[in-house]
Every structure is written in structure tokens, then in C-alpha cells.
């Protein structure tokens, strides 16, 4: 561990400032002029804030992106690598700096910076910031995870998904920041690539996103939001992507609008790159596009994060002209085909091996969408299922749930999003048998802002789905999860009004899962 105390007279810092001046003097005209002439910036290059994520017991990933104009392709910066210094301190005033380092914000990575300090103490709060010339970023905070194998008495995290910028204010993020959990688990739809429904506020452009520059500008636009920045600064995030970071309901290289698979493949990789550039994730340091990963929270929990978009087979019952149906009849041909996979073979095996090897009290699975079956009755009386969720891949669902059943894991809990509604469900290895035992407890968070759903229809459909203990699509919100060795508590948090930037939030429902007992029990709020 490096122990460096930094102040204004630190010689290494002064040397670096001279370096920045030399860089700036290269720049004479045009956008370069903003950097030229002095080491101070005319505009704050840290307008997008800071973020931390993917914590371990001895570190985390720290993120920022230098940018002056969020809505131009290069962020208004010259095509030069810009040196950035980072600091991690024990105190928020940076008197006790425990690590510092230098990084380069490179133009080919949109001047995003990812660094991964290691060698920190477990289960401890740290503060961090970035410096570039005379500019200093805001301060962020993260907590390292408890040491592997060590008993943990209590751990708290938030689960969130689906934040369409145009549909509402990010008041939920302000509440999450104020609650200061140890983690935010974000299950995707961090951006939306398109507009639909509500236009309470606007994206930076109405044009369909198709290029890397376009997606970068969309991330920048979202990240200008002060409440979102506050939630990132407040704690470490563990994000995974869902569909709207790329395109609605896509499956691998299949876009539902019939886009040419080769073109869509290229677009998909560009969008993954933009996501990785803007998220505080280890994938940014590892290279590649793998985001399924695992975090150990002492001996309390193993948290398995999945990617159910990148490796999935196409949804079933797509018509011959490649039109995706969405709602499909449960007995349509191909739906039950055991060779179709939601996770892909490699990820499935990784998940099964990780679950089998786990010695943790709780096994938590964070993934994109609803796992439990959900039958819907249309106005014409016909029953259908939603083919983009696990209902489109019943063989994958059965394989996972039978695996959990076979392991006799006492405390498996899954978290999902995507469907813009809260769901609390019983996961069973066999839904045909009424008395089949529960093998896991499922909580699906509602959207943070994105609107959807027909409350009356949802209420009617509950009769078709006795394994669903609760469902609500009337509220926007998130999950506030606190767990201990003997009990996991989940509060379904609801905003009073997503159209009000000052909206209050309340506990809509509170559930508990007891150690060794599958199934969510309604608890006193
Ligand atoms: Fe969504
Ligand atoms: Ca989604």
C-alpha cells in the first residue's frame, strides 16, 4: 500500500502539472483553445461526476470521464491523452490519503478513466476524487466488502432498474444516495436508446441511436443529472446491462425490428463499449464484453450477476418474416425446445459451478428480468406469456431451478427488473405440481422512472399466477435490501410521484425471508 500525503507543494504533483501545461501548449486553436494557455480549465472537466463500483474486500473500480460538451462526439476535448491523478483517502477532507496514482484519459475511450486501487482494508469506507490541472472532481465514497469468509452481521444494498430519462425525475436516486447503502445493484436499462410515451423532459436528441458517438452522448446526457450523480458518489455500484442499453428486447445478434444481423452485431459491440466506458466495472480493465461475475460478501452472501441478453437464443415463436411477437401463446412450437438457452452454455456452467461451490449463508442472483412464469389473459380471453422474460426460455428456467433444488441450497434469492413492476414470487422446480417445494425467493423491482402497465389487468392476472405473492405496476421505485445471517429484509420503495423532482418515497410493502425458509413473508413496514 502506498502512503502518500499530498498537498499543494508535493513535488510529484507539480511535475505533473508542468506536464499538463506542455500538453496544453500543443493546443492552439479550435476546441484545443479551451485547454490552452494555462493549467486551469475554462469549464469543469468533471461535469459527469465520479463513480465507484465492483468493490472487493481490498478495493474497487473508480471512474470518471473528462468532458466539456456532453453533446459533441469527442466531449469537446482534443484528441490527446490527458493525465489525471486520483486519490483515495480515509477521510472526506483528504487529510489521510492512503493511495494515489496517475492515469491517462484517452480519446479512444472517450476520455473515460477507470482505475482499480487494491490493498485497501476490508469492510471500510473510503473517499476518492480525481484531479486534472487545477480542476478537482467532486468527492465520492465507497465501502470495501467484508473480508472473504468472515462473519458479517448486516449488509444493505439497493436494487434498481429502468430509468427512462424522459419519463420522470431521478428523485429515487436522491433517496438512494441519502440512505447510503453499501451497494447499488443496477439491473439495466440505465439509458434508453429511444423515446416512447411520456416526454416530461427530453433526451439530447430525438434521432435513433446508431453509432458509438451517439450512445456516448446519451450516457453523458443521463450522467449530467445531479440526482444520478449523487447516487454514484454515495456508494459503489454493481451494474449489469439489459436491452435498452442497445435496442428494445434484442437477443444476441437478433434485433426485433429485423435489422441486418451483421450490422446489428457491430452496433451491439459499440453499445457495449459505450456502457463499459461509462460504468465503474472491472470489465473496463479486463477488456472484452463479459459482465457476468461474482462478488463475495464475507461468509454472508455470494452475489452472482448474470447477462441474459448477450448470449441468449432468439425469443421463440418469431414469425417467418422475423417479426418478434412479445406476448406468445404458451404452447407455441419451439418455446419448450430444450436446446434454446437464455444464458448460453458457458455462463450457465459458470453459474451452476459457482452455486455448487458456495459456502455462503445466502446466494443472491442479480439478473435482468422476471424468472417466474406469468400468465396473462387478454381481452379476447386467450392466455399468453411474455417471451422476452424467462417465460420465453422455460427450459433454461427449469434447468436453473432444478439445479438449485438438487443443491438443497437453503437461501437462494433472485433479484430482477425489466418489467416495470414489483413482483414477489415463489420459484419452484416444478410449476405443474401444486405441492412442489419452493427452491428460491424472487424479488423484481419496479422501474425507477419508466412507465408501463395496466394495474387492473395485472390485478386480474394474479388469479392465474398463484405463485406470485404480490405484483404492482402502479408505482415507480426500487428495493431496499438489508440482510443478516438469520434474515433478509426487502422493502419495496415507492415514489409518491415520479413527475415531481422533489417527490417523497415510502415503503409500499416490506417482506422478510428467514434463514432456511424459502418464500417471502409479509413483514411490518
Ligand atoms: Fe426497462
Ligand atoms: Ca428492459
PDB file of C-alpha atoms in Angstrom, residues 249 312 314-318 324-328 332 335 340 342 384-393:
ATOM      1  CA  UNK A 249     -35.846  -6.723 -26.493  1.00  0.00           C
ATOM      2  CA  UNK A 312     -29.449 -15.739 -25.462  1.00  0.00           C
ATOM      3  CA  UNK A 314     -33.821 -15.664 -30.174  1.00  0.00           C
ATOM      4  CA  UNK A 315     -37.190 -15.487 -28.464  1.00  0.00           C
ATOM      5  CA  UNK A 316     -39.476 -18.342 -29.539  1.00  0.00           C
ATOM      6  CA  UNK A 317     -42.353 -18.157 -31.958  1.00  0.00           C
ATOM      7  CA  UNK A 318     -40.847 -15.451 -34.121  1.00  0.00           C
ATOM      8  CA  UNK A 324     -40.965 -10.781 -32.825  1.00  0.00           C
ATOM      9  CA  UNK A 325     -44.265 -11.391 -31.100  1.00  0.00           C
ATOM     10  CA  UNK A 326     -43.701 -10.313 -27.471  1.00  0.00           C
ATOM     11  CA  UNK A 327     -46.755 -11.965 -25.985  1.00  0.00           C
ATOM     12  CA  UNK A 328     -46.991 -15.551 -27.194  1.00  0.00           C
ATOM     13  CA  UNK A 332     -46.392 -22.272 -29.408  1.00  0.00           C
ATOM     14  CA  UNK A 335     -40.949 -22.437 -26.816  1.00  0.00           C
ATOM     15  CA  UNK A 340     -32.679 -22.961 -26.573  1.00  0.00           C
ATOM     16  CA  UNK A 342     -31.220 -17.723 -22.116  1.00  0.00           C
ATOM     17  CA  UNK A 384     -50.279 -15.692 -23.171  1.00  0.00           C
ATOM     18  CA  UNK A 385     -46.793 -15.294 -21.688  1.00  0.00           C
ATOM     19  CA  UNK A 386     -44.119 -12.645 -22.275  1.00  0.00           C
ATOM     20  CA  UNK A 387     -41.480 -14.243 -24.464  1.00  0.00           C
ATOM     21  CA  UNK A 388     -38.702 -11.776 -23.660  1.00  0.00           C
ATOM     22  CA  UNK A 389     -38.576 -12.837 -19.985  1.00  0.00           C
ATOM     23  CA  UNK A 390     -37.627 -16.314 -18.698  1.00  0.00           C
ATOM     24  CA  UNK A 391     -41.110 -17.341 -19.894  1.00  0.00           C
ATOM     25  CA  UNK A 392     -39.616 -17.382 -23.386  1.00  0.00           C
ATOM     26  CA  UNK A 393     -36.967 -19.831 -22.191  1.00  0.00           C
TER      27      UNK A 393
END
